[in-house]
Tab-separated table of C-alpha atoms in Angstrom:
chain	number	residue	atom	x	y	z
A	1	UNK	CA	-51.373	-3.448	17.361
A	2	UNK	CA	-50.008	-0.316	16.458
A	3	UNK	CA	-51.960	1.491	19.057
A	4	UNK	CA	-50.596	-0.246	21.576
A	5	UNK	CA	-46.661	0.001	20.361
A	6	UNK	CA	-48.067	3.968	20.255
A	7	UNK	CA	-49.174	4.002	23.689
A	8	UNK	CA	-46.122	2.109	24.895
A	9	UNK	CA	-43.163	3.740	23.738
A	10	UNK	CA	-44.225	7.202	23.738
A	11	UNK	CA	-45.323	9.298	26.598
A	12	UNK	CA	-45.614	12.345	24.602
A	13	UNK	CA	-47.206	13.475	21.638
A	14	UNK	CA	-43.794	14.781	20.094
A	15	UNK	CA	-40.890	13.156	19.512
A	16	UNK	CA	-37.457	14.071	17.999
A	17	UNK	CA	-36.066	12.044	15.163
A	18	UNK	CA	-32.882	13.437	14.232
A	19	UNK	CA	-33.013	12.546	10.616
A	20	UNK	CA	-30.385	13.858	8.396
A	21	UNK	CA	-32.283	14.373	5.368
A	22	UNK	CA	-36.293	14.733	4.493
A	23	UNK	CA	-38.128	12.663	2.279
A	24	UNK	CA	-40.057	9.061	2.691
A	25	UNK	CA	-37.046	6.817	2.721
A	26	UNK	CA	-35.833	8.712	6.093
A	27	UNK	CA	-39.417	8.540	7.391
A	28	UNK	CA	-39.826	4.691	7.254
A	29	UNK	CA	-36.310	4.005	8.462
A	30	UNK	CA	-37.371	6.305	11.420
A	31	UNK	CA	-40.917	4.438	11.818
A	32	UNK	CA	-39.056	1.041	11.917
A	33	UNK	CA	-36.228	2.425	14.609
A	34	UNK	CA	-39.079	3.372	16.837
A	35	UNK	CA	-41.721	0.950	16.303
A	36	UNK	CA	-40.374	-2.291	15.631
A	37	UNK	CA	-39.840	-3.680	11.695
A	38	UNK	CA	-43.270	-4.686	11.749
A	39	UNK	CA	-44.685	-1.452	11.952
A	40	UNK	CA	-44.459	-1.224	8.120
A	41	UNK	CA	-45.728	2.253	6.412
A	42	UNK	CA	-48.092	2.315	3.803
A	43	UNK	CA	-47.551	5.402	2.737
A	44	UNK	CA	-46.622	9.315	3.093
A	45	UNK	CA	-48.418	11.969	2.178
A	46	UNK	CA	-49.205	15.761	3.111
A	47	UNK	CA	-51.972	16.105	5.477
A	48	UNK	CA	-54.654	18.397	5.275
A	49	UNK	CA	-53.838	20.468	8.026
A	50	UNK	CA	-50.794	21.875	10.228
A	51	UNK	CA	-48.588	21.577	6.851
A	52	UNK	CA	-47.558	17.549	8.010
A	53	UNK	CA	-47.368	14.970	6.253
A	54	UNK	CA	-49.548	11.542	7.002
A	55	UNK	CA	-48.171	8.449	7.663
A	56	UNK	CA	-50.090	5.843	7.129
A	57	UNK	CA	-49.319	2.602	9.295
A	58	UNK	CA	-51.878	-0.164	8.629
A	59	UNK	CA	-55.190	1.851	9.036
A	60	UNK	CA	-53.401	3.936	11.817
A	61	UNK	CA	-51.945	7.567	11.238
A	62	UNK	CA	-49.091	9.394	12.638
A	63	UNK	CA	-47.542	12.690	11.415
A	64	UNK	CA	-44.224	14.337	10.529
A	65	UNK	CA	-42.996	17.548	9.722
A	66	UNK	CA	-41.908	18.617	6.142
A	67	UNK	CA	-38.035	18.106	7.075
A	68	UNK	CA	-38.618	14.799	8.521
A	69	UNK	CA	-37.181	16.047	12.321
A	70	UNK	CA	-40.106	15.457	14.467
A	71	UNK	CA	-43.165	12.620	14.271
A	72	UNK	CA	-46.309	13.959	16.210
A	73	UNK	CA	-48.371	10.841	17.638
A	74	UNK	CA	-52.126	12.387	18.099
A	75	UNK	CA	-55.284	12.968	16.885
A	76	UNK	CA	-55.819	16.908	14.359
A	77	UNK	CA	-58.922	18.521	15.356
A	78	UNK	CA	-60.289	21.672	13.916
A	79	UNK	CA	-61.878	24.184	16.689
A	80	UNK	CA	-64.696	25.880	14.329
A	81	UNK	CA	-66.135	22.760	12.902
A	82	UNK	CA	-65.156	20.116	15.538
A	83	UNK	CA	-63.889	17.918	13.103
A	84	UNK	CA	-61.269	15.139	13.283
A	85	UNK	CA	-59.497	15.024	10.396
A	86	UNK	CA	-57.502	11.440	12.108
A	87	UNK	CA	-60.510	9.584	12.484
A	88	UNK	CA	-61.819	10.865	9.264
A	89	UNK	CA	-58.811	9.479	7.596
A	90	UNK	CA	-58.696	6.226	9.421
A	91	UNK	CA	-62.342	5.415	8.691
A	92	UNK	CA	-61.837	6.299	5.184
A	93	UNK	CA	-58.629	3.880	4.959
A	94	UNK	CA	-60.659	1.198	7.233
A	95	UNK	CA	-63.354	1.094	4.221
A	96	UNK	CA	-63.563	-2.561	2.274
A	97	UNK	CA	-65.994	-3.509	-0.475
A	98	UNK	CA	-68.121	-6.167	1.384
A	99	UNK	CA	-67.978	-8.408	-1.708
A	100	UNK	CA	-64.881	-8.564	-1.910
A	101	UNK	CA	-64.312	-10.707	1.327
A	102	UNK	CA	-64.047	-14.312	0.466
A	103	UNK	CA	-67.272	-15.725	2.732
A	104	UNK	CA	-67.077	-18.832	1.408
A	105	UNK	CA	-63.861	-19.424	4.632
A	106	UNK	CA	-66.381	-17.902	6.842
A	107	UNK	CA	-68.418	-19.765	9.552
A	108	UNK	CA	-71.945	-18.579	8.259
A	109	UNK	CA	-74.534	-17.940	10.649
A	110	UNK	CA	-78.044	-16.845	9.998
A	111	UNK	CA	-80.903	-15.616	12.305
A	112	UNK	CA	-84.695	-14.700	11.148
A	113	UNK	CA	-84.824	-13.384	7.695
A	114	UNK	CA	-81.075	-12.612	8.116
A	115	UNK	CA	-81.461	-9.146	6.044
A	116	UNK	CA	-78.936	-7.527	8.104
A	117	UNK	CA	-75.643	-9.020	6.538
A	118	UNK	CA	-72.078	-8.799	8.499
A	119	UNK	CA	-68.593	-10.138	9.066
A	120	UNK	CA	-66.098	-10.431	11.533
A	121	UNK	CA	-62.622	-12.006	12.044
A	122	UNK	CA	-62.216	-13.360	15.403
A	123	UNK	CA	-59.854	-15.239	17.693
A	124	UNK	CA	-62.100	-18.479	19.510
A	125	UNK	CA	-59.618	-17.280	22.938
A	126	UNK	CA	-60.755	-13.262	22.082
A	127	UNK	CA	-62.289	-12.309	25.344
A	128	UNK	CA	-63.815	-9.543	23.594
A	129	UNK	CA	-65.140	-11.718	20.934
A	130	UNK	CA	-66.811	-14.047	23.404
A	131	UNK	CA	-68.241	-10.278	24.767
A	132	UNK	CA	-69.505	-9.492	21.439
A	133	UNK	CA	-71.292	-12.959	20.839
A	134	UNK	CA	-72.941	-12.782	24.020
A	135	UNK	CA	-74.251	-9.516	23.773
A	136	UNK	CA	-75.316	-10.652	20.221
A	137	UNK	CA	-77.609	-13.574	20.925
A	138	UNK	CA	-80.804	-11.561	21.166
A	139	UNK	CA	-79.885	-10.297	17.893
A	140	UNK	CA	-82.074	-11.429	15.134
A	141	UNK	CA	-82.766	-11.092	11.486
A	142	UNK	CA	-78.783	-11.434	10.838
A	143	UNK	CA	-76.215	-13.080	7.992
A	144	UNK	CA	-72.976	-12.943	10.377
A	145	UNK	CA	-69.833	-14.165	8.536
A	146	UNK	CA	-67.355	-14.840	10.845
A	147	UNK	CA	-63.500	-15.063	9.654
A	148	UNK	CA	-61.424	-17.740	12.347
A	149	UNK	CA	-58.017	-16.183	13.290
A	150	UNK	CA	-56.092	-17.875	15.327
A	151	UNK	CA	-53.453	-16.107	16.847
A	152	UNK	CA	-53.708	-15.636	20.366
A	153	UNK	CA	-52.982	-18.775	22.267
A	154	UNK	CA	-51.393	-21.953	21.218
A	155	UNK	CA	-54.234	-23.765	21.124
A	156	UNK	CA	-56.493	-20.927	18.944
A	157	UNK	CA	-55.563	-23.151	15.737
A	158	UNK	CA	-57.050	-26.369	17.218
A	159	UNK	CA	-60.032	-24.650	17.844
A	160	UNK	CA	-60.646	-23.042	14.693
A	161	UNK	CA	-59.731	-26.125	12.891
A	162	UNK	CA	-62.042	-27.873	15.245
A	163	UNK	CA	-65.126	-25.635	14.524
A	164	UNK	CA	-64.304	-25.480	10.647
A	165	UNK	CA	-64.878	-29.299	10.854
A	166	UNK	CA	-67.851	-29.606	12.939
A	167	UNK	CA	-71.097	-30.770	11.163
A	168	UNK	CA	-72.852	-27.459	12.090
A	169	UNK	CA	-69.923	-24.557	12.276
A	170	UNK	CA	-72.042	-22.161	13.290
A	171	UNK	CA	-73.280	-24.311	16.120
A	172	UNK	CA	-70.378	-25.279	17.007
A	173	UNK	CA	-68.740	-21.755	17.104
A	174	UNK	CA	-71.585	-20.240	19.225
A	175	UNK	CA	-71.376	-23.145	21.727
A	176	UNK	CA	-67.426	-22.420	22.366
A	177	UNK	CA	-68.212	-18.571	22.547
A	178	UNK	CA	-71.764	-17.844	24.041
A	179	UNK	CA	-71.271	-21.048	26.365
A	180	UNK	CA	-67.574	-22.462	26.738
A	181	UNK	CA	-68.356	-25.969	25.160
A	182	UNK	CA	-65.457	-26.960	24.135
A	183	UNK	CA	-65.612	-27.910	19.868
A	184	UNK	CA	-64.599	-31.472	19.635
A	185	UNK	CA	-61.455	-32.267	17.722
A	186	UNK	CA	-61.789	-33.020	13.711
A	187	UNK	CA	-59.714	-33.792	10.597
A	188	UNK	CA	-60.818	-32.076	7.161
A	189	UNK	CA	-59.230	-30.077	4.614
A	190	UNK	CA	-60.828	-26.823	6.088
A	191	UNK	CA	-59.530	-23.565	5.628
A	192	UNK	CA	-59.721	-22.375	9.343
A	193	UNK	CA	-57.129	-19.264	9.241
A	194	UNK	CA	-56.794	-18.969	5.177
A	195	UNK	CA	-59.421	-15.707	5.765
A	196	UNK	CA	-57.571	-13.545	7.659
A	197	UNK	CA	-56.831	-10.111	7.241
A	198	UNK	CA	-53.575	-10.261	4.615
A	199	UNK	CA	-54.329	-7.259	2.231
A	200	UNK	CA	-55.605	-3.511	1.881
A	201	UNK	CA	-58.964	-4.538	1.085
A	202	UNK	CA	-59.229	-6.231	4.467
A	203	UNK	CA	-57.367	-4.383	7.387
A	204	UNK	CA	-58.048	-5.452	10.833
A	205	UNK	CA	-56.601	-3.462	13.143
A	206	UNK	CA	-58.168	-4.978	16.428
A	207	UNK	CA	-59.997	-7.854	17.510
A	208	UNK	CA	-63.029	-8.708	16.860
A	209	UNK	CA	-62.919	-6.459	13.727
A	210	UNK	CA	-66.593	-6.415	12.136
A	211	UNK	CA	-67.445	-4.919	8.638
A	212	UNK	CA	-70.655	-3.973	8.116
A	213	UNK	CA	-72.618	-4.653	4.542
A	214	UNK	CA	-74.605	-1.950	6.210
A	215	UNK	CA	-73.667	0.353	8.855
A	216	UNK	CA	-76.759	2.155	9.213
A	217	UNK	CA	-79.133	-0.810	9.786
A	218	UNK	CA	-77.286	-1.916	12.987
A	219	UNK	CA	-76.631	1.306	15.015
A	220	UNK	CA	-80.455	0.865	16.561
A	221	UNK	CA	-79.919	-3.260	16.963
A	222	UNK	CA	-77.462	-3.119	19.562
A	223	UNK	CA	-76.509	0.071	20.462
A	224	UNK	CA	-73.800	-1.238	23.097
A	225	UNK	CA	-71.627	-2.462	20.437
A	226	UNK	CA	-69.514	-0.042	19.179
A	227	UNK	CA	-69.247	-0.737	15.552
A	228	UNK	CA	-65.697	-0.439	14.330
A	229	UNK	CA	-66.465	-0.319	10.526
A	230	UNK	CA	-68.753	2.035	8.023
């Protein structure tokens, strides 16, 4: 995760670059000598305060100056109004159209009426997903689409292919998570994997990622989740 390479390299909030020219070419050479190759940016473009420019790296955001010397790792708060203009811009570039997700390579799993309509992509060795479906199991009156993405652990494909093939995914998925029963091996022409998050419209930028059909008709449900998507 981004965050992480962020949190790793850097100790400060400002860096030097030494670039000998400005301009969006320099920047992304710069991002990829500091961050790795797959820190890929998305794009540049002038921010709305402090006279930087954004870049945009997956749904994260950094900063540079307008000659390209200096990146500035951080979050831009205004003092009157409080207001976060980083988190306002990562929530805004962490937005999906809900339809546009292809459920159909989702485990489905539906509780009561199941009015309150979800997804998330999740790892079956996430120890934070197995957190979130525990906490979840009181939950009721849900449609919770949930994405299998295995990349964790050698054995996260098995799994996923595993519960994909089960009889009763859903079943199967919230035995291995809620209570460690291990999904017994299968052989079908599943697309376990084939929904994870490839494009714009579906960023993930940590696991379990959940987008919300909704946003507003969770926050009350289960306040101790904190709900990564609007």
């Amino acid at each position: 995760m981004i965050k992480n390479i962020i949190a790793c390299a850097l100790a400060a909030l400002s860096i030097t670059v030494g670039l000998a020219h400005a301009g969006e070419a320099e920047i992304k050479k710069a991002v990829a000598e500091i961050f790795g190759p797959n820190a890929r940016v998305e794009a540049v473009r002038k921010a709305e305060a402090l006279g930087l420019y954004e870049v945009q790296i997956g749904t994260d955001v950094i900063y540079a100056d307008e000659n390209g010397e200096h990146f500035v790792i951080g979050n831009i708060l205004e003092t009157k109004t409080r207001k976060n203009f980083t988190e306002l811009r990562k929530a805004k570039l962490a937005q999906i159209k809900f339809s546009d997700l292809p459920l159909e390579l989702a485990v489905k799993t539906v509780r009561g009426n199941g009015k309150r309509t979800f997804a998330t992509f999740e790892d079956p060795n996430c120890g934070y997903c197995k957190k979130l479906a525990k906490e979840m199991v009181g939950m009721t009156d849900i449609t919770m689409y949930t994405f299998l993405y295995p990349i964790l652990s050698p054995d996260s494909s098995d799994k996923s292919k595993a519960i994909w093939c089960a009889g009763d995914r859903a079943k199967a998925w919230n035995k291995w998570m809620v209570g460690s029963e291990a999904p017994v091996a299968g052989t079908c022409d599943g697309a376990a994997g084939q929904g994870r998050c490839a494009g714009p419209e579906t960023r993930c930028a940590w696991y379990p990622t959940i987008f919300l059909a909704n946003a507003n008709a969770f926050r009350d449900m289960c306040p101790s989740i904190a709900w990564s998507r609007n």
